[in-house]
Each structure stands twice: as C-alpha cells, then as structure tokens.
Short mmCIF file of C-alpha atoms in Angstrom, two decimals:
data_model
loop_
_atom_site.label_atom_id
_atom_site.label_comp_id
_atom_site.label_asym_id
_atom_site.label_seq_id
_atom_site.Cartn_x
_atom_site.Cartn_y
_atom_site.Cartn_z
CA MET A 3 114.44 137.59 71.50
CA ASN A 4 116.18 140.69 73.43
CA GLU A 5 113.42 141.53 75.14
CA THR A 6 112.73 137.87 75.99
CA ILE A 7 116.35 137.57 77.09
CA LEU A 8 116.45 141.08 78.87
CA LEU A 9 112.94 139.87 80.77
CA ILE A 10 114.09 136.46 81.43
CA SER A 11 117.20 138.33 83.11
CA ILE A 12 115.47 141.15 85.15
CA GLY A 13 113.58 137.89 86.59
CA LEU A 14 117.03 135.70 87.55
CA VAL A 15 118.93 138.69 88.53
CA PHE A 16 116.00 140.09 90.97
CA LEU A 17 115.73 136.08 92.75
CA ILE A 18 119.81 136.27 93.12
CA LEU A 19 119.25 139.80 95.21
CA LEU A 20 116.41 138.82 96.77
CA LEU A 21 118.77 135.23 97.61
CA LEU A 22 121.82 137.24 98.87
CA TRP A 23 119.85 139.71 100.40
CA THR A 24 118.09 136.45 102.67
CA ARG A 25 121.73 135.70 103.30
CA ARG A 26 122.61 138.50 104.39
CA GLY A 27 120.33 138.54 107.85
CA ALA A 28 117.76 140.18 108.95
CA GLY A 29 119.37 143.14 111.01
CA ALA A 30 123.13 142.44 109.69
CA ALA A 31 125.30 144.19 112.28
CA ALA A 32 127.72 145.90 110.84
CA GLU A 33 131.31 144.75 110.71
CA GLU A 34 133.04 145.80 113.72
CA ARG A 35 135.25 149.12 113.09
CA ASP A 36 136.71 151.67 114.86
CA ALA A 37 133.91 154.21 114.87
CA ALA A 38 135.22 157.09 116.22
CA ALA A 39 138.37 156.83 113.60
CA ALA A 40 135.76 156.91 110.84
CA ARG A 41 133.88 159.73 112.18
CA ASP A 42 136.96 161.72 113.14
CA ALA A 43 138.82 161.51 109.48
CA LEU A 44 134.89 162.35 108.15
CA VAL A 45 135.26 165.25 110.23
CA THR A 46 138.91 166.65 109.88
CA LEU A 47 140.08 164.83 106.64
CA ASN A 48 142.65 163.09 107.84
CA LEU A 49 141.73 159.73 106.50
CA GLY A 50 144.07 157.84 108.01
CA MET A 51 146.58 156.62 104.89
CA PRO A 52 149.27 155.15 105.19
CA PRO A 53 151.88 157.38 105.07
CA ARG A 54 153.16 159.09 102.38
CA ALA A 55 157.05 157.99 102.33
CA LEU A 56 155.81 154.54 102.78
CA ALA A 57 153.83 154.69 100.03
CA GLN A 58 156.63 156.70 98.11
CA ARG A 59 159.28 153.62 99.06
CA ILE A 60 156.76 150.99 97.70
CA PHE A 61 156.68 152.74 94.24
CA SER A 62 160.11 153.97 93.90
CA PRO A 63 161.72 152.51 90.65
CA ASP A 64 165.05 152.31 92.46
CA ASP A 65 164.63 149.37 93.89
CA TRP A 66 163.25 148.10 90.74
CA LEU A 67 166.30 149.22 89.09
CA PHE A 68 168.81 148.29 91.65
CA VAL A 69 167.55 144.55 91.57
CA THR A 70 167.16 143.71 87.82
CA SER A 71 170.84 144.92 87.39
CA HIS A 72 172.47 143.33 90.35
CA THR A 73 170.60 140.02 90.72
CA PRO A 74 169.63 137.62 88.58
CA SER A 75 166.04 136.52 87.13
CA ARG A 76 165.16 134.06 89.48
CA ILE A 77 165.53 136.74 91.98
CA GLN A 78 163.84 139.33 90.66
CA ARG A 79 161.05 137.22 90.18
CA VAL A 80 160.69 137.04 93.82
CA PHE A 81 161.49 140.20 94.33
CA LEU A 82 158.99 141.50 91.76
CA GLU A 83 156.22 139.38 93.51
CA GLU A 84 157.25 140.13 96.90
CA ARG A 85 156.35 144.24 96.32
CA THR A 86 153.09 143.49 94.42
CA LYS A 87 151.82 141.79 97.35
CA VAL A 88 153.14 144.64 99.98
CA ALA A 89 151.28 147.12 96.54
CA LEU A 90 147.96 145.38 96.76
CA LYS A 91 148.23 145.38 100.63
CA TRP A 92 148.77 148.61 100.77
CA LEU A 93 145.64 149.80 98.10
CA ASP A 94 143.82 147.61 100.16
CA CYS A 95 144.08 149.67 103.00
CA THR A 96 143.46 152.72 100.86
CA VAL A 97 140.51 151.10 99.92
CA LEU A 98 139.13 150.36 103.38
CA ASN A 99 139.98 153.73 104.93
CA VAL A 100 137.86 155.25 102.08
CA GLY A 101 134.90 152.73 102.47
CA GLU A 102 134.58 153.36 106.20
CA VAL A 103 134.14 157.32 105.59
CA ILE A 104 131.82 156.65 103.28
CA GLU A 105 129.49 153.73 106.07
CA MET A 106 130.19 156.64 108.48
CA HIS A 107 128.63 159.29 106.16
CA LYS A 108 125.44 156.98 104.98
CA ARG A 109 124.55 156.33 108.32
CA ALA A 110 124.97 160.15 109.51
CA VAL A 111 122.96 160.94 106.99
CA ARG A 112 119.83 157.79 107.00
CA GLN A 113 117.78 159.67 108.88
CA ARG A 114 117.95 163.58 108.05
CA LYS A 115 115.05 164.41 105.98
CA THR A 116 117.39 166.78 104.43
CA LEU A 117 118.96 163.75 102.35
CA LEU A 118 119.26 164.49 98.60
CA ALA A 119 118.32 162.32 95.55
CA ARG A 120 120.64 163.95 93.58
CA VAL A 121 123.56 164.33 96.17
CA GLU A 122 123.57 161.00 97.36
CA LEU A 123 123.75 159.83 93.68
CA LYS A 124 126.98 161.82 92.69
CA LEU A 125 128.59 161.02 96.37
CA ALA A 126 128.06 157.09 95.40
CA ILE A 127 128.92 157.66 91.67
CA ASN A 128 131.98 159.27 93.10
CA HIS A 129 132.88 156.52 95.16
CA ALA A 130 132.30 154.08 92.66
CA ALA A 131 134.62 155.56 90.41
CA PHE A 132 137.02 155.08 92.37
CA LEU A 133 136.52 152.09 93.21
CA LEU A 134 136.74 151.14 89.62
CA PHE A 135 140.51 153.39 89.09
CA CYS A 136 141.02 151.04 91.97
CA THR A 137 140.20 148.23 90.46
CA PHE A 138 141.33 148.81 87.60
CA ILE A 139 145.06 149.69 89.51
CA ARG A 140 144.95 146.07 91.28
CA MET A 141 144.58 143.89 87.32
CA LEU A 142 147.45 146.48 86.73
CA MET A 143 149.63 145.88 89.00
CA ARG A 144 148.75 142.29 89.17
CA TRP A 145 149.67 142.14 85.25
CA GLN A 146 153.02 144.25 85.28
CA GLY A 147 153.78 144.27 89.62
CA PRO A 148 153.82 147.84 91.03
CA PHE A 149 156.11 149.65 89.20
CA LEU A 150 153.35 151.01 86.72
CA PRO A 151 154.18 153.00 83.69
CA GLY A 152 152.51 156.72 84.07
CA LYS A 153 150.85 156.33 81.10
CA LEU A 154 149.09 153.24 82.04
CA ILE A 155 147.99 155.16 85.37
CA GLY A 156 146.47 158.01 83.24
CA TYR A 157 144.67 155.96 80.70
CA ALA A 158 142.69 153.79 83.84
CA MET A 159 142.27 157.68 85.94
CA THR A 160 140.43 158.71 82.48
CA PHE A 161 138.51 155.41 81.61
CA ALA A 162 137.14 156.08 85.80
CA GLU A 163 136.69 159.82 85.47
CA GLN A 164 134.57 159.19 81.88
CA VAL A 165 132.56 156.40 83.30
CA SER A 166 131.46 158.97 86.39
CA ILE A 167 130.97 161.62 84.50
CA LEU A 168 128.63 159.63 81.84
CA ALA A 169 127.23 158.44 84.79
CA THR A 170 126.81 162.00 86.07
CA ARG A 171 124.79 162.75 82.85
CA LEU A 172 122.62 159.99 83.07
CA THR A 173 121.12 161.10 86.99
CA VAL A 174 120.80 164.79 85.35
CA VAL A 175 118.95 162.99 81.84
CA LEU A 176 116.21 161.69 84.99
CA GLU A 177 116.27 164.34 86.71
CA GLN A 178 115.27 166.14 83.87
CA ARG A 179 112.21 163.60 82.95
CA ALA A 180 111.04 163.30 86.45
CA LEU A 181 110.98 167.18 87.13
CA GLY A 182 109.10 167.24 83.96
CA ASN A 183 106.65 164.91 84.84
CA HIS A 184 106.07 166.05 88.64
CA GLY A 185 107.74 169.35 89.47
CA THR A 186 110.32 168.25 91.61
CA PHE A 187 113.12 166.08 92.00
CA ASP A 188 113.32 165.90 95.67
CA LYS A 189 109.90 166.78 97.81
CA MET I 12 94.12 116.46 89.94
CA PHE I 13 97.28 117.96 90.35
CA SER I 14 96.77 122.08 89.84
CA GLN I 15 93.30 120.98 91.45
CA ILE I 16 95.22 119.91 94.72
CA ILE I 17 97.58 123.40 93.70
CA TRP I 18 94.81 125.41 94.27
CA TRP I 19 93.18 123.80 97.27
CA VAL I 20 96.16 124.22 99.12
CA THR I 21 96.89 127.81 97.68
CA ASN I 22 93.88 128.53 99.03
CA LEU I 23 93.55 127.01 102.35
CA LEU I 24 97.41 128.37 103.34
CA ILE I 25 95.57 132.58 102.56
CA ALA I 26 92.47 131.47 104.70
CA PHE I 27 94.83 130.54 107.49
CA LEU I 28 96.86 133.51 106.44
CA LEU I 29 93.89 136.08 107.29
CA VAL I 30 92.70 133.38 110.34
CA ARG I 31 96.30 134.01 111.43
CA ALA I 32 95.99 138.03 110.86
CA LEU I 33 92.75 138.79 112.90
CA SER I 34 93.87 136.30 115.87
CA ALA I 35 97.36 137.65 116.04
CA ARG I 36 95.96 141.12 115.48
CA LEU I 37 98.51 141.74 112.10
CA PHE I 38 95.86 142.51 109.80
CA ILE I 39 95.84 146.80 112.15
CA LYS I 40 99.35 146.35 111.27
CA TYR I 41 99.91 145.86 107.79
CA PRO I 42 96.33 146.61 106.63
CA VAL I 43 97.08 146.88 103.08
CA PHE I 44 98.99 143.58 102.44
CA TYR I 45 96.08 141.78 104.30
CA SER I 46 93.68 143.41 102.17
CA TYR I 47 95.51 142.45 99.51
CA LEU I 48 95.11 138.63 100.50
CA THR I 49 91.59 139.20 101.17
CA TYR I 50 90.95 139.71 97.49
CA VAL I 51 93.28 136.74 96.39
CA LEU I 52 91.14 134.27 98.50
CA ILE I 53 87.69 136.27 97.01
CA GLU I 54 89.46 136.39 92.99
CA SER I 55 90.12 133.10 93.72
CA LEU I 56 86.48 131.79 94.83
CA ILE I 57 84.89 134.03 91.95
CA ARG I 58 87.45 132.30 88.70
CA PHE I 59 86.30 128.68 90.05
CA TYR I 60 82.60 129.42 90.03
CA PHE I 61 82.85 131.03 86.50
CA PHE I 62 85.29 128.04 85.68
CA VAL I 63 82.90 125.11 86.73
CA PHE I 64 79.22 127.07 85.67
CA ARG I 65 79.90 130.08 83.33
CA PRO I 66 83.70 129.01 81.81
CA GLY I 67 82.97 130.43 78.22
CA LEU I 68 82.91 133.60 80.47
CA TYR I 69 85.95 132.15 82.69
CA GLU I 70 89.02 134.06 80.39
CA ASP I 71 87.42 137.34 80.63
CA VAL I 72 87.23 136.94 84.38
CA TYR I 73 90.25 136.02 84.66
CA TRP I 74 92.38 139.06 83.19
CA ASN I 75 89.56 141.09 84.13
CA THR I 76 90.78 139.81 87.70
CA GLN I 77 94.65 139.39 87.74
CA PHE I 78 95.37 143.35 86.33
CA LEU I 79 93.40 144.03 89.46
CA SER I 80 95.08 141.38 91.77
CA VAL I 81 98.77 143.32 90.12
CA ALA I 82 97.39 146.85 90.82
CA LEU I 83 96.32 145.67 94.38
CA GLY I 84 100.05 144.39 94.43
CA TYR I 85 101.92 147.75 93.83
CA CYS I 86 99.69 148.84 96.99
CA VAL I 87 101.62 146.27 98.98
CA ILE I 88 104.47 146.84 97.58
CA TYR I 89 104.35 150.96 98.66
CA GLU I 90 103.25 149.29 102.20
CA ILE I 91 106.65 147.48 101.98
CA TYR I 92 107.96 150.72 101.31
CA THR I 93 106.62 152.67 104.16
CA GLN I 94 107.01 150.00 106.77
CA ALA I 95 110.52 149.23 106.25
CA LEU I 96 111.75 152.69 105.81
CA ALA I 97 109.54 154.48 108.38
CA SER I 98 112.50 155.34 110.65
CA TYR I 99 114.38 156.48 108.31
CA ALA I 100 113.04 159.80 106.70
CA GLY I 101 116.28 160.76 104.59
CA VAL I 102 116.31 157.22 102.78
CA SER I 103 112.48 157.45 102.95
CA ARG I 104 112.57 160.83 101.18
CA LEU I 105 115.27 159.17 98.74
CA ALA I 106 113.34 156.44 97.94
CA ARG I 107 109.91 157.72 97.26
CA VAL I 108 112.21 159.45 94.37
CA LEU I 109 113.26 156.45 92.99
CA LEU I 110 110.61 154.42 93.27
CA LEU I 111 108.33 157.38 91.42
CA THR I 112 110.73 157.78 88.70
CA VAL I 113 111.15 153.91 87.92
CA PHE I 114 107.21 153.41 88.49
CA VAL I 115 106.87 156.70 86.23
CA VAL I 116 108.98 155.55 83.06
CA ILE I 117 108.51 151.78 83.35
CA VAL I 118 104.77 152.03 83.08
CA SER I 119 104.84 155.25 80.53
CA LYS I 120 106.91 151.93 78.49
CA VAL I 121 104.48 149.27 79.05
CA LEU I 122 101.59 151.18 78.07
CA ALA I 123 102.84 152.71 74.94
CA THR I 124 103.96 149.42 73.94
CA SER I 125 100.37 147.72 75.14
CA VAL I 126 99.01 150.53 72.48
CA GLY I 127 101.24 149.09 69.80
CA GLU I 128 100.38 145.81 70.38
CA HIS I 129 98.33 145.73 67.15
CA ALA I 130 99.53 143.10 65.56
CA LEU I 131 99.36 140.42 67.87
CA LEU I 132 96.76 138.28 69.38
CA PRO I 133 93.74 139.55 71.24
CA ALA I 134 94.95 136.26 73.90
CA GLU I 135 98.57 137.29 73.55
CA VAL I 136 97.87 141.67 74.46
CA PRO I 137 96.86 141.24 78.22
CA ALA I 138 99.46 138.09 79.25
CA LEU I 139 102.74 140.55 77.48
CA LEU I 140 101.23 143.36 79.69
CA GLU I 141 101.12 141.54 83.26
CA ARG I 142 104.47 140.00 82.30
CA ASP I 143 105.31 144.62 81.32
CA LEU I 144 103.87 144.98 85.25
CA ARG I 145 105.01 142.63 86.85
CA ALA I 146 108.73 143.35 85.38
CA ALA I 147 108.46 147.11 87.08
CA GLN I 148 107.19 145.18 90.20
CA ALA I 149 110.52 143.53 90.38
CA ALA I 150 112.24 146.70 89.59
CA LEU I 151 110.73 148.75 92.03
CA LEU I 152 111.28 146.05 95.04
CA ALA I 153 114.89 145.84 94.02
CA ALA I 154 114.95 149.37 94.19
CA ILE I 155 114.05 149.35 97.29
CA VAL I 156 116.06 145.90 98.39
CA CYS I 157 118.96 147.75 96.85
CA LEU I 158 118.66 150.53 99.16
CA LEU I 159 118.06 148.50 102.40
CA VAL I 160 121.57 146.89 101.44
CA TYR I 161 122.93 150.50 100.53
CA TYR I 162 122.07 152.02 103.70
CA ALA I 163 122.08 149.10 106.07
CA ILE I 164 119.01 148.93 107.20
CA PRO I 165 117.63 146.69 109.45
CA VAL I 166 114.01 144.94 109.04
CA GLY I 167 112.30 142.71 111.15
CA ILE I 168 110.95 139.16 109.67
CA ASN I 169 107.54 140.55 109.14
CA VAL I 170 108.41 142.89 106.39
CA ARG I 171 111.39 140.80 105.57
CA GLY I 172 108.57 138.08 104.76
CA MET I 173 107.42 139.78 102.57
CA VAL I 174 109.50 141.01 100.00
CA ILE I 175 111.17 138.15 99.71
CA GLY I 176 107.43 136.10 99.00
CA TYR I 177 106.31 138.50 96.90
CA GLY I 178 109.22 138.82 95.33
CA VAL I 179 109.87 135.38 94.24
CA PHE I 180 106.04 135.36 92.95
CA VAL I 181 107.03 138.57 91.03
CA ALA I 182 110.52 137.04 89.22
CA ALA I 183 108.44 133.42 89.02
CA SER I 184 105.91 135.69 87.26
CA VAL I 185 108.10 137.54 84.67
CA VAL I 186 110.12 134.55 83.83
CA SER I 187 107.20 132.72 82.69
CA LEU I 188 105.57 134.98 81.54
CA THR I 189 108.23 135.97 79.43
CA LEU I 190 108.18 132.14 78.95
CA ARG I 191 105.00 131.82 78.03
CA SER I 192 104.75 135.26 75.27
CA HIS I 193 108.34 133.82 73.19
CA PHE I 194 107.00 129.55 73.15
CA GLY I 195 103.61 130.08 72.41
CA ILE I 196 101.02 127.42 73.57
CA ASP I 197 103.54 124.75 73.58
CA PHE I 198 104.41 126.49 76.95
CA GLN I 199 101.37 126.83 78.51
CA SER I 200 101.18 123.49 80.03
CA VAL I 201 104.31 124.20 82.37
CA TRP I 202 103.18 127.70 82.41
CA GLN I 203 99.30 126.60 84.63
CA TYR I 204 101.54 124.24 86.97
CA PHE I 205 104.55 127.33 87.69
CA GLN I 206 103.48 129.80 88.21
CA PRO I 207 100.61 128.75 90.76
CA ALA I 208 103.62 126.61 92.64
CA ALA I 209 105.50 129.83 92.69
CA TYR I 210 102.18 131.68 94.62
CA LEU I 211 102.20 128.43 96.97
CA LEU I 212 106.43 129.11 97.91
CA THR I 213 105.15 132.60 98.13
CA LEU I 214 102.61 131.24 100.93
CA THR I 215 104.68 129.45 102.70
CA VAL I 216 107.17 131.93 103.18
CA TRP I 217 104.53 134.44 104.51
CA CYS I 218 103.25 132.11 106.54
CA ALA I 219 106.45 131.49 108.32
CA SER I 220 107.07 135.02 108.64
CA LEU I 221 104.10 136.17 109.33
CA TRP I 222 102.92 134.11 112.29
CA SER I 223 103.30 136.66 114.93
CA TYR I 224 103.83 140.20 114.77
CA GLN I 225 107.79 141.45 115.00
CA PRO I 226 108.78 145.37 114.32
CA ASN I 227 111.95 146.00 112.55
CA PRO I 228 114.72 146.86 115.13
CA GLN I 229 114.95 150.68 115.90
CA PRO I 230 118.39 151.92 114.45
CA TRP I 231 120.68 151.73 116.79
CA ASP I 232 123.89 152.77 116.01
CA ASP I 233 123.20 155.70 113.70
CA VAL I 234 126.34 158.61 114.35
CA GLU I 235 125.64 162.18 115.57
CA LEU I 236 127.29 164.73 113.98
CA GLU I 237 127.32 167.92 113.74
CA GLY I 238 126.51 170.32 110.53
CA ASP I 239 124.03 170.39 108.59
CA TYR I 240 123.67 167.60 105.37
CA GLU I 241 125.31 169.55 102.68
CA TRP I 242 128.33 169.83 105.25
CA LEU I 243 128.46 166.51 105.45
CA ALA I 244 128.00 165.88 101.82
CA VAL I 245 131.49 167.71 100.47
CA ARG I 246 132.94 166.35 103.82
CA THR I 247 132.60 163.21 102.37
CA SER I 248 133.25 164.18 98.31
CA THR I 249 136.54 166.16 99.67
CA ALA I 250 137.32 162.85 101.56
CA VAL I 251 136.54 160.53 98.05
CA SER I 252 138.77 163.68 96.01
CA LYS I 253 141.72 163.59 98.53
CA ALA I 254 142.39 159.81 98.59
CA ARG I 255 141.99 159.72 94.92
CA GLY I 256 144.71 162.48 94.30
CA TYR I 257 146.98 160.87 97.32
CA LEU I 258 146.65 157.23 95.25
CA VAL I 259 147.44 159.40 91.72
CA ARG I 260 151.00 161.22 93.48
CA ALA I 261 151.80 157.65 95.47
CA LEU I 262 151.44 155.25 91.70
CA ARG I 263 153.40 158.23 90.32
CA PRO I 264 156.19 158.88 92.71
#
C-alpha cells in the first residue's frame, strides 16, 4: 500500500511540476533586478543589507519595555502589530538581498565548464538552510512579535543547521555511491 | 469501438508528425525523438497484426515491444537533456552527474525488485517492471525540469513540447500502472482506455509544439565575472554566511 501511495504521489507531483513549468512560460526572463548592484554585492560582499542601526532599533526591547510599562493594553497591541510588520519587511529585504546574490551566482556559473556538482549542491543546501531559518523566524515573529527570546532564535538556528548537516551528509553518501559505480563524481 | 477510434486517431497523429518532420526537416534536428516515433508507429502496426491474426501471441508481442519502447523512451530523455542544455556546459555537466546517479540508483532498485517478484503471477511482473521503469523516467525528467528552473534556462517551444508531452505520458503511465497493479483485473477496463487517452494528449501536444523548428533562445543575460569558479563559489558561500550572521546579531541585540 505504501509503495502504491508513493508511486501515485510521484506521478501526481511530476504532473504538477510540469504544469507549473508550463505556466512559467517559455524562456521567462528574470524579474527586473539591479544586475550591477547584485554583481557588486557578490564581488565585494557588501550585500546592501539595511543598516545595523536600523535592525538594532527594530529589535531593541527598550521600546517594548517602555510601551508595556506606560500604555494600556490596546496601545501595546497596536505597537506590537506595527513593529512586527516593520520587522517582517526588514526580514524580507534581507532574504531578497541574499536571493539576488544567489541568482547572480547561478547566472555567472551556468555556462562555465568547471562547474562542480558538489559545490553547487552545498551552496543550494546553505541557501535552503538560510531560507528555512528565516521561515522559522518569520513564523515566530507572527506568533510572538519581533522581541523574540534568545532561546527561540537559538532553536531555530540549530534546527536549520541540523537540516543542512543532514542534507550535506546525504550528498556525501550519494557521492560515495556514485564514485563506487563510476570512478569519478564530476567528469 | 471507442478504443479502436483512439487507436486510429493515435496512429494518424503519429503519421502526421512524421510527415511534418520530413517536410520541415525536423528529423535532422531531433533524430532520436523521431526515430522513437517511427518505432511507435511500426510497433502499433505489428501489434495490430498479431491482435487480429495471431491473438495467442499478442500478449508476448505486446510486452516485448513495450519494453523496447520504454528503452527508447530513455533515449528521448537523453535527447531532451542534450538539446535543452546544449549552450550551458556547466549545467550540462551537473545534469549528467545527477541523471546518472538517479538512473543507477533507481534502475538498480527496479532490477533487484523484479528479480524478487517470484511470488507474483507471471502476467503481473512485466506490468510492475514497466511501472518502475516509467517512475525512473519521471524522476529523470523531473531532475531536468528542476535544473532548467533552478538555473533559469530558457528553452524553445520544440523542446518544451517534448518535455511536457512525454512527461504527461510518463506520469499517466506511472499512475495507471500503479492502480492496475493495486486493483488488479478490476482496473483493466479503465487502464485500457486511460493510457491510450494519455498518449493521445501527448501526441496533440507534440503536434502543436513541433509544427516547425524553433531553436532554444540563446543565453543573453549571462554575467561576466572575473575569477575562477572556485573563487566565485567561495564568495557566494561567504555572502550567505555573512547574511546569516547579520540576521542572528540583529535578532539578539
């Protein structure tokens, strides 16, 4: 029964993948992006993140402590909602900047003959782990607001890192199997 | 009656595709694909002969020709891979590694399983083997599509049509053969229409997308960056690590 469900799932998921790819369009051009800025970000590692002072202001617990000790609960609720929106926008901006660097990397390497499978896979896993961490933080912010306890951030970070380590180990196992079958992984 | 109509329409469409391929010189552009189609047409006629005049041998002829068709299907997937990634040496190399790994892992599993299917009725074994081989094809095509999406590689309508058409057929085959093996003879009446109907849809997609030669768009937006690949990869990895550190420091003021 499990095999039946698995195989039907494979067929249906593949059909959905084809449908999504069809809707994406033939040769869909990338969204309008500042290619020069993304190229510079990759070369100089100046990722164009929002200033640190801004981030410190958004997540500083001082404002929240002031609001909770001097205002009624209705005001506290509004403050928390508005500050959460700002924090989520800041997070989206961070994720977008990193995404542009990754896209720039892909466009730069896709025609290079020296492209290595294991390196691309590790980069993809690192990026996926980063996105997973951001997704957790986003969920936590929606639930508890932007003033998150350090412990929760630590858990989110650890979970994302464990997923990354597991995925990296899996690629090593697959690489070793392929080496056992073919002699080299990247020809 | 309905199945006969499907059979005739299917063969007419294949013949139409082949005639069009000759007139538009598509045979030269996609030789493996059109060789596969030629085989499918010949196979259909051979099966018809045995079905009408030698029905006792039909089942053996069906499965033998079907497995050859599945094998040629792998060649079609190879042609899709070479056509789609012709201008992208790096991704082509990556795809070769990925497809080889998927192929070896899945086909090894398939062969190991089929050797062990001694408890099944003889009639069920070829259907299960075809199911597993089609599932492997689905995995290979999915890997190619994922790479095309990940690296934002544009493909022309010919190659896109080949992928979508053959992909639909492979997916429908996996689902129908799985249901057939699960429900047994009760599903036979549905299966004998479902798979041909899926192939009819496939041929319709191919007729629409392979009317004339449409080459893949040439890469126009690729980035020129100095530095070798390893340097670039290290920069990108460092950028992601830097972003993660920035995030954590910001969240823990």
